[in-house]
Amino acid sequence: MLTVPLCSSLCSRLFFCSCPSSRSLPKVVKRRVNALKNLQVKCAHIEAKFYEEVHELERKYAALYQPLFDKRSDIVKAAYEPTDEECEWKADEEEELTDEMKEKAKLEEEKKDEEKEDPKGIPEFWLTVFKNVDLLSDMLQEHDEPILKHLQDIKVKFSDPGQPMSFTLEFHFEPNDFFTNTVLTKTYKMRSEPDESDPFSFDGPEIMSCTGCTIDWTKGKNVTLKTIKKKQKHKGRGTVRTVTKTVPNDSFFNFFTPPEVPENGELDEDSEAVLAADFEIGHFIRERIVPRAVLYFTGEAIEDDDDDYDEEGEEADDEEGEEEADEENDADYDPKKDAAPPAECKQQ
């Protein structure tokens, strides 16, 4: 069965290493190693309990965050106009401005605002967020954008206490001409316990499956389908007829109809790839997009994400490439002198 671990660790970096084979160990040492493995299994079960409690904490703090997210939603959809005090924000570039320059800039800004029509809330907030994030913008098609302009909020709901671990993404839409739903949902079921057949692979909660919802499309507005016309020639008579056929169409809204996992858990390669990407997207929306939406709207969070990547490796490769090029361009360079002598084989 396809699963995606939610927690990363150093294990992936250290997994492939040169280790002594347990088969070469003395029998008495093997027994002790087996004892350590049994201890490791117990550690995995304790770790599973730890993540269950983390899930409870997430649920608890989600309730504390929600009033702030609700207010964010009200501002975005123009249900609430923030006060002057709430709108005060000292940007870095404003710190060095004199009072006179600030006043001049303020007057110019007010003049521009007077010339423009008064927009309500923050237009296209979530659409802009999606377009700013590569993981999400890759899913967007041009015909999706008019629909996503009506997206007013995304909420994360955790499973109730005592219920199997899961979370649901709720996409809240204002009334529109495309579908009658006001909320579209996507639920991700998780597991936070070691697999009895492979307990050492446990690395935190895993997404096991996901379930979308039915979108009640207005007639002629379903962007997940398209109509094509094909010409067919009759083998005997040679006459040609035009056949109209409805086929799937690329769309963000296919996100709500993921491939179903069969009971035996076996998936073909295409479905497995789609689900793996789906799990990653669902987790990213939950962990990054919903909590930090305004920073993805402004692009600041994207800059922070880029800063997380280490470019030292690339620079090292470039330097190495330059050195090789310099050596090759050197008229006195003799590659035979750089060749390492063959290693001696020692037999015991």
Tab-separated table of C-alpha atoms in Angstrom:
chain	number	residue	atom	x	y	z
A	1	MET	CA	0.000	0.000	0.000
A	2	LEU	CA	1.184	3.483	-0.844
A	3	THR	CA	2.014	5.633	2.187
A	4	VAL	CA	3.784	8.931	2.606
A	5	PRO	CA	5.604	9.645	5.896
A	6	LEU	CA	4.929	13.098	7.299
A	7	CYS	CA	8.126	13.398	9.293
A	8	SER	CA	11.560	13.633	7.739
A	9	SER	CA	14.671	12.501	9.542
A	10	LEU	CA	18.350	11.930	9.099
A	11	CYS	CA	17.606	8.273	8.433
A	12	SER	CA	17.311	8.913	4.717
A	13	ARG	CA	20.823	10.374	4.673
A	14	LEU	CA	22.343	7.616	6.755
A	15	PHE	CA	20.445	4.644	5.377
A	16	PHE	CA	23.096	3.531	2.926
A	17	CYS	CA	26.304	2.931	4.776
A	18	SER	CA	29.019	0.323	4.871
A	19	CYS	CA	28.030	-1.858	7.811
A	20	PRO	CA	29.305	-5.244	8.947
A	21	SER	CA	26.979	-8.005	7.834
A	22	SER	CA	25.175	-9.642	10.737
A	23	ARG	CA	25.894	-12.980	9.080
A	24	SER	CA	29.589	-12.523	9.827
A	25	LEU	CA	28.995	-11.984	13.552
A	26	PRO	CA	29.606	-14.717	16.112
A	27	LYS	CA	26.448	-16.554	17.180
A	28	VAL	CA	26.462	-15.132	20.718
A	29	VAL	CA	26.733	-11.582	19.327
A	30	LYS	CA	23.851	-12.233	16.915
A	31	ARG	CA	21.672	-13.191	19.906
A	32	ARG	CA	22.453	-9.877	21.579
A	33	VAL	CA	21.771	-7.962	18.343
A	34	ASN	CA	18.364	-9.661	18.181
A	35	ALA	CA	17.715	-8.446	21.719
A	36	LEU	CA	18.562	-4.899	20.593
A	37	LYS	CA	16.147	-5.244	17.673
A	38	ASN	CA	13.364	-6.213	20.068
A	39	LEU	CA	14.168	-3.101	22.088
A	40	GLN	CA	14.025	-1.082	18.864
A	41	VAL	CA	10.519	-2.376	18.130
A	42	LYS	CA	9.420	-1.262	21.606
A	43	CYS	CA	10.965	2.156	20.900
A	44	ALA	CA	8.928	2.380	17.694
A	45	HIS	CA	5.698	1.731	19.615
A	46	ILE	CA	6.605	4.413	22.176
A	47	GLU	CA	7.382	6.798	19.303
A	48	ALA	CA	3.944	6.038	17.856
A	49	LYS	CA	2.355	7.073	21.167
A	50	PHE	CA	4.413	10.260	21.051
A	51	TYR	CA	2.993	11.159	17.632
A	52	GLU	CA	-0.531	10.375	18.793
A	53	GLU	CA	-0.074	12.935	21.570
A	54	VAL	CA	1.394	15.397	19.055
A	55	HIS	CA	-1.797	14.965	17.027
A	56	GLU	CA	-3.831	15.779	20.145
A	57	LEU	CA	-1.734	18.919	20.656
A	58	GLU	CA	-2.285	19.904	17.015
A	59	ARG	CA	-6.025	19.579	17.549
A	60	LYS	CA	-5.843	21.665	20.733
A	61	TYR	CA	-3.838	24.478	19.149
A	62	ALA	CA	-5.895	24.394	15.954
A	63	ALA	CA	-8.802	25.601	18.092
A	64	LEU	CA	-6.633	28.497	19.337
A	65	TYR	CA	-5.521	29.467	15.832
A	66	GLN	CA	-9.007	29.269	14.336
A	67	PRO	CA	-10.342	32.656	15.595
A	68	LEU	CA	-7.336	34.326	13.933
A	69	PHE	CA	-7.887	32.401	10.704
A	70	ASP	CA	-11.599	33.289	10.819
A	71	LYS	CA	-10.706	36.967	11.108
A	72	ARG	CA	-8.276	36.572	8.203
A	73	SER	CA	-11.118	35.105	6.164
A	74	ASP	CA	-13.439	37.967	7.117
A	75	ILE	CA	-10.869	40.526	5.951
A	76	VAL	CA	-10.225	38.663	2.686
A	77	LYS	CA	-13.923	38.446	1.782
A	78	ALA	CA	-14.717	42.006	3.000
A	79	ALA	CA	-16.882	40.874	5.915
A	80	TYR	CA	-14.672	42.901	8.272
A	81	GLU	CA	-12.690	46.092	7.728
A	82	PRO	CA	-9.558	46.177	9.928
A	83	THR	CA	-8.932	49.244	12.081
A	84	ASP	CA	-6.068	51.677	11.501
A	85	GLU	CA	-4.274	50.133	14.465
A	86	GLU	CA	-4.639	46.622	13.019
A	87	CYS	CA	-3.255	47.852	9.693
A	88	GLU	CA	-0.104	49.390	11.171
A	89	TRP	CA	2.957	47.538	9.855
A	90	LYS	CA	6.501	48.835	9.868
A	91	ALA	CA	8.184	47.519	6.750
A	92	ASP	CA	11.984	47.292	6.645
A	93	GLU	CA	12.304	49.940	3.925
A	94	GLU	CA	10.244	52.406	6.002
A	95	GLU	CA	12.675	52.373	8.919
A	96	GLU	CA	15.151	54.675	7.157
A	97	LEU	CA	12.570	57.168	5.850
A	98	THR	CA	12.301	60.622	7.430
A	99	ASP	CA	8.953	61.876	8.702
A	100	GLU	CA	8.752	64.310	5.770
A	101	MET	CA	9.331	61.516	3.230
A	102	LYS	CA	6.779	59.301	4.962
A	103	GLU	CA	4.155	62.065	4.818
A	104	LYS	CA	4.865	62.661	1.126
A	105	ALA	CA	4.620	58.951	0.371
A	106	LYS	CA	1.364	58.755	2.330
A	107	LEU	CA	-0.191	61.629	0.352
A	108	GLU	CA	0.841	60.058	-2.957
A	109	GLU	CA	-0.621	56.721	-1.884
A	110	GLU	CA	-3.899	58.376	-0.860
A	111	LYS	CA	-4.038	60.164	-4.228
A	112	LYS	CA	-3.579	56.858	-6.073
A	113	ASP	CA	-6.296	55.245	-3.954
A	114	GLU	CA	-8.714	58.058	-4.810
A	115	GLU	CA	-8.109	57.520	-8.520
A	116	LYS	CA	-8.773	53.781	-8.276
A	117	GLU	CA	-12.100	52.120	-7.649
A	118	ASP	CA	-12.500	50.812	-4.106
A	119	PRO	CA	-11.873	47.026	-4.096
A	120	LYS	CA	-13.624	44.889	-1.504
A	121	GLY	CA	-11.526	42.794	0.863
A	122	ILE	CA	-8.433	41.289	-0.764
A	123	PRO	CA	-9.413	40.242	-4.304
A	124	GLU	CA	-8.107	36.904	-5.602
A	125	PHE	CA	-6.277	36.230	-2.329
A	126	TRP	CA	-6.237	32.423	-2.509
A	127	LEU	CA	-5.800	32.338	-6.280
A	128	THR	CA	-2.686	34.484	-5.861
A	129	VAL	CA	-1.411	32.158	-3.132
A	130	PHE	CA	-1.866	29.165	-5.443
A	131	LYS	CA	-0.164	30.911	-8.362
A	132	ASN	CA	2.802	31.868	-6.164
A	133	VAL	CA	3.515	28.272	-5.084
A	134	ASP	CA	5.000	25.988	-7.739
A	135	LEU	CA	3.533	22.850	-6.183
A	136	LEU	CA	0.029	24.300	-6.585
A	137	SER	CA	0.456	26.433	-9.703
A	138	ASP	CA	1.469	23.306	-11.632
A	139	MET	CA	-2.069	22.007	-11.027
A	140	LEU	CA	-3.788	25.180	-12.226
A	141	GLN	CA	-5.214	25.539	-15.707
A	142	GLU	CA	-6.418	28.786	-17.231
A	143	HIS	CA	-10.031	27.616	-16.992
A	144	ASP	CA	-9.595	27.028	-13.217
A	145	GLU	CA	-8.746	30.633	-12.413
A	146	PRO	CA	-12.223	32.188	-12.787
A	147	ILE	CA	-13.513	29.564	-10.330
A	148	LEU	CA	-10.722	29.998	-7.778
A	149	LYS	CA	-11.418	33.730	-7.679
A	150	HIS	CA	-14.481	32.696	-5.654
A	151	LEU	CA	-12.420	30.734	-3.078
A	152	GLN	CA	-12.809	32.568	0.238
A	153	ASP	CA	-11.069	30.329	2.758
A	154	ILE	CA	-9.264	27.031	3.350
A	155	LYS	CA	-9.667	25.358	6.737
A	156	VAL	CA	-8.050	22.318	8.336
A	157	LYS	CA	-10.221	20.104	10.532
A	158	PHE	CA	-8.693	17.318	12.638
A	159	SER	CA	-10.445	14.080	13.541
A	160	ASP	CA	-12.297	14.010	16.866
A	161	PRO	CA	-10.682	12.493	19.979
A	162	GLY	CA	-10.905	8.717	19.968
A	163	GLN	CA	-11.416	8.588	16.197
A	164	PRO	CA	-8.823	7.229	13.728
A	165	MET	CA	-6.194	9.856	12.955
A	166	SER	CA	-7.108	12.038	9.975
A	167	PHE	CA	-7.454	15.622	8.792
A	168	THR	CA	-9.833	17.299	6.352
A	169	LEU	CA	-9.146	20.266	4.089
A	170	GLU	CA	-12.226	22.449	3.594
A	171	PHE	CA	-12.319	24.810	0.604
A	172	HIS	CA	-14.996	27.466	1.182
A	173	PHE	CA	-16.456	29.205	-1.889
A	174	GLU	CA	-18.808	32.130	-2.266
A	175	PRO	CA	-21.884	31.525	-4.462
A	176	ASN	CA	-20.789	31.215	-8.081
A	177	ASP	CA	-21.948	30.145	-11.541
A	178	PHE	CA	-19.777	27.016	-11.685
A	179	PHE	CA	-21.123	24.700	-8.956
A	180	THR	CA	-23.682	24.760	-6.176
A	181	ASN	CA	-21.373	23.517	-3.391
A	182	THR	CA	-20.326	26.098	-0.825
A	183	VAL	CA	-17.634	23.786	0.613
A	184	LEU	CA	-15.426	21.223	-1.145
A	185	THR	CA	-13.626	18.721	1.092
A	186	LYS	CA	-10.627	16.407	0.936
A	187	THR	CA	-9.997	13.993	3.828
A	188	TYR	CA	-6.652	12.311	4.484
A	189	LYS	CA	-6.553	9.203	6.669
A	190	MET	CA	-3.350	8.628	8.596
A	191	ARG	CA	-1.651	5.877	10.531
A	192	SER	CA	0.696	6.390	13.435
A	193	GLU	CA	1.744	2.914	14.428
A	194	PRO	CA	4.549	0.622	13.286
A	195	ASP	CA	3.799	-1.928	10.586
A	196	GLU	CA	4.084	-5.317	12.275
A	197	SER	CA	5.753	-6.764	9.170
A	198	ASP	CA	8.316	-3.932	9.005
A	199	PRO	CA	8.452	-2.053	12.338
A	200	PHE	CA	11.881	-0.529	11.675
A	201	SER	CA	10.534	1.557	8.794
A	202	PHE	CA	8.331	3.594	11.155
A	203	ASP	CA	9.211	7.273	10.926
A	204	GLY	CA	6.138	9.026	12.244
A	205	PRO	CA	2.561	9.401	10.976
A	206	GLU	CA	1.858	8.338	7.399
A	207	ILE	CA	-0.959	9.306	5.050
A	208	MET	CA	-2.636	6.041	4.059
A	209	SER	CA	-5.460	7.176	1.783
A	210	CYS	CA	-7.571	10.164	0.825
A	211	THR	CA	-11.183	10.812	-0.101
A	212	GLY	CA	-12.540	13.720	-2.113
A	213	CYS	CA	-16.106	14.893	-2.608
A	214	THR	CA	-18.713	15.190	-5.331
A	215	ILE	CA	-18.763	18.560	-7.066
A	216	ASP	CA	-22.262	19.561	-8.159
A	217	TRP	CA	-21.336	21.300	-11.388
A	218	THR	CA	-23.693	23.668	-13.142
A	219	LYS	CA	-24.626	22.344	-16.582
A	220	GLY	CA	-21.888	23.100	-19.093
A	221	LYS	CA	-19.454	24.386	-16.426
A	222	ASN	CA	-17.588	21.179	-15.481
A	223	VAL	CA	-13.940	22.031	-16.203
A	224	THR	CA	-12.752	18.489	-15.367
A	225	LEU	CA	-14.354	17.210	-18.590
A	226	LYS	CA	-14.100	18.337	-22.183
A	227	THR	CA	-15.999	17.414	-25.323
A	228	ILE	CA	-14.103	16.335	-28.411
A	229	LYS	CA	-15.332	15.450	-31.891
A	230	LYS	CA	-13.920	12.519	-33.859
A	231	LYS	CA	-14.607	11.442	-37.418
A	232	GLN	CA	-15.310	7.748	-38.016
A	233	LYS	CA	-15.327	6.067	-41.423
A	234	HIS	CA	-17.621	3.094	-42.062
A	235	LYS	CA	-15.551	0.103	-43.214
A	236	GLY	CA	-18.117	-1.186	-45.716
A	237	ARG	CA	-19.953	1.858	-47.069
A	238	GLY	CA	-17.087	4.324	-46.726
A	239	THR	CA	-19.382	6.945	-45.210
A	240	VAL	CA	-18.002	9.315	-42.569
A	241	ARG	CA	-19.768	10.351	-39.395
A	242	THR	CA	-18.789	12.728	-36.590
A	243	VAL	CA	-18.919	11.348	-33.050
A	244	THR	CA	-18.945	13.559	-29.959
A	245	LYS	CA	-17.107	12.161	-26.949
A	246	THR	CA	-16.591	13.430	-23.384
A	247	VAL	CA	-13.084	12.865	-21.985
A	248	PRO	CA	-11.206	13.908	-18.808
A	249	ASN	CA	-9.657	17.373	-18.813
A	250	ASP	CA	-6.679	18.695	-16.838
A	251	SER	CA	-7.897	20.806	-13.924
A	252	PHE	CA	-7.095	21.706	-10.336
A	253	PHE	CA	-10.521	20.346	-9.425
A	254	ASN	CA	-9.395	16.793	-10.235
A	255	PHE	CA	-7.803	17.149	-6.777
A	256	PHE	CA	-11.227	16.256	-5.355
A	257	THR	CA	-11.445	12.937	-7.248
A	258	PRO	CA	-8.229	11.072	-6.362
A	259	PRO	CA	-7.630	7.490	-7.540
A	260	GLU	CA	-9.309	4.919	-5.310
A	261	VAL	CA	-7.043	2.497	-3.487
A	262	PRO	CA	-8.300	-1.075	-4.100
A	263	GLU	CA	-8.865	-3.406	-1.154
A	264	ASN	CA	-5.688	-5.347	-1.910
A	265	GLY	CA	-3.733	-2.081	-1.836
A	266	GLU	CA	-2.209	-2.711	-5.289
A	267	LEU	CA	-1.979	0.348	-7.561
A	268	ASP	CA	-0.665	0.782	-11.084
A	269	GLU	CA	2.332	3.088	-11.520
A	270	ASP	CA	0.316	6.049	-12.807
A	271	SER	CA	-2.193	5.925	-9.938
A	272	GLU	CA	0.615	5.507	-7.420
A	273	ALA	CA	2.409	8.581	-8.788
A	274	VAL	CA	-0.815	10.624	-8.709
A	275	LEU	CA	-1.543	9.612	-5.107
A	276	ALA	CA	2.021	10.260	-3.943
A	277	ALA	CA	1.827	13.794	-5.369
A	278	ASP	CA	-1.660	14.212	-3.894
A	279	PHE	CA	-0.463	13.244	-0.407
A	280	GLU	CA	2.415	15.708	-0.671
A	281	ILE	CA	0.090	18.519	-1.766
A	282	GLY	CA	-2.449	17.806	0.984
A	283	HIS	CA	0.251	17.798	3.640
A	284	PHE	CA	1.788	21.007	2.244
A	285	ILE	CA	-1.558	22.832	2.278
A	286	ARG	CA	-2.149	21.736	5.864
A	287	GLU	CA	1.344	22.465	7.209
A	288	ARG	CA	2.387	25.535	5.208
A	289	ILE	CA	-0.344	27.179	3.142
A	290	VAL	CA	-3.149	27.471	5.703
A	291	PRO	CA	-0.985	28.658	8.641
A	292	ARG	CA	1.059	31.150	6.554
A	293	ALA	CA	-1.274	32.132	3.726
A	294	VAL	CA	-0.538	35.883	3.817
A	295	LEU	CA	3.203	35.237	3.455
A	296	TYR	CA	2.599	33.103	0.363
A	297	PHE	CA	0.304	35.849	-0.957
A	298	THR	CA	3.104	38.426	-0.619
A	299	GLY	CA	5.819	35.972	-1.688
A	300	GLU	CA	7.802	36.267	1.547
A	301	ALA	CA	7.268	32.621	2.513
A	302	ILE	CA	8.528	31.529	-0.907
A	303	GLU	CA	11.778	33.408	-0.304
A	304	ASP	CA	12.085	31.678	3.078
A	305	ASP	CA	11.495	28.285	1.441
A	306	ASP	CA	14.223	29.035	-1.109
A	307	ASP	CA	16.620	29.966	1.697
A	308	ASP	CA	16.166	26.479	3.170
A	309	TYR	CA	18.070	24.960	0.260
A	310	ASP	CA	21.846	24.681	0.558
A	311	GLU	CA	23.704	25.831	-2.538
A	312	GLU	CA	27.162	24.851	-1.282
A	313	GLY	CA	27.041	21.534	-3.108
A	314	GLU	CA	26.317	23.240	-6.417
A	315	GLU	CA	29.084	25.766	-5.857
A	316	ALA	CA	31.522	22.990	-5.026
A	317	ASP	CA	30.566	21.170	-8.216
A	318	ASP	CA	31.061	24.358	-10.230
A	319	GLU	CA	34.484	24.959	-8.717
A	320	GLU	CA	35.491	21.376	-9.418
A	321	GLY	CA	34.327	21.746	-13.005
A	322	GLU	CA	36.360	24.947	-13.397
A	323	GLU	CA	39.474	23.227	-12.054
A	324	GLU	CA	39.041	20.353	-14.498
A	325	ALA	CA	38.599	22.792	-17.361
A	326	ASP	CA	41.737	24.703	-16.335
A	327	GLU	CA	43.753	21.486	-16.249
A	328	GLU	CA	42.531	20.436	-19.679
A	329	ASN	CA	43.457	23.836	-21.126
A	330	ASP	CA	46.963	23.651	-19.616
A	331	ALA	CA	49.457	22.794	-22.384
A	332	ASP	CA	51.800	21.111	-19.860
A	333	TYR	CA	49.049	19.056	-18.251
A	334	ASP	CA	49.706	15.298	-18.335
A	335	PRO	CA	46.655	13.223	-17.257
A	336	LYS	CA	48.865	10.161	-16.674
A	337	LYS	CA	50.575	11.900	-13.764
A	338	ASP	CA	47.226	12.355	-11.993
A	339	ALA	CA	46.184	8.739	-12.418
A	340	ALA	CA	45.978	7.029	-9.027
A	341	PRO	CA	48.200	3.928	-8.657
A	342	PRO	CA	46.243	0.652	-8.478
A	343	ALA	CA	45.405	-0.412	-4.947
A	344	GLU	CA	47.282	-3.444	-3.644
A	345	CYS	CA	45.228	-6.498	-2.778
A	346	LYS	CA	45.982	-8.055	0.549
A	347	GLN	CA	44.964	-11.602	1.295
A	348	GLN	CA	44.823	-12.930	4.774
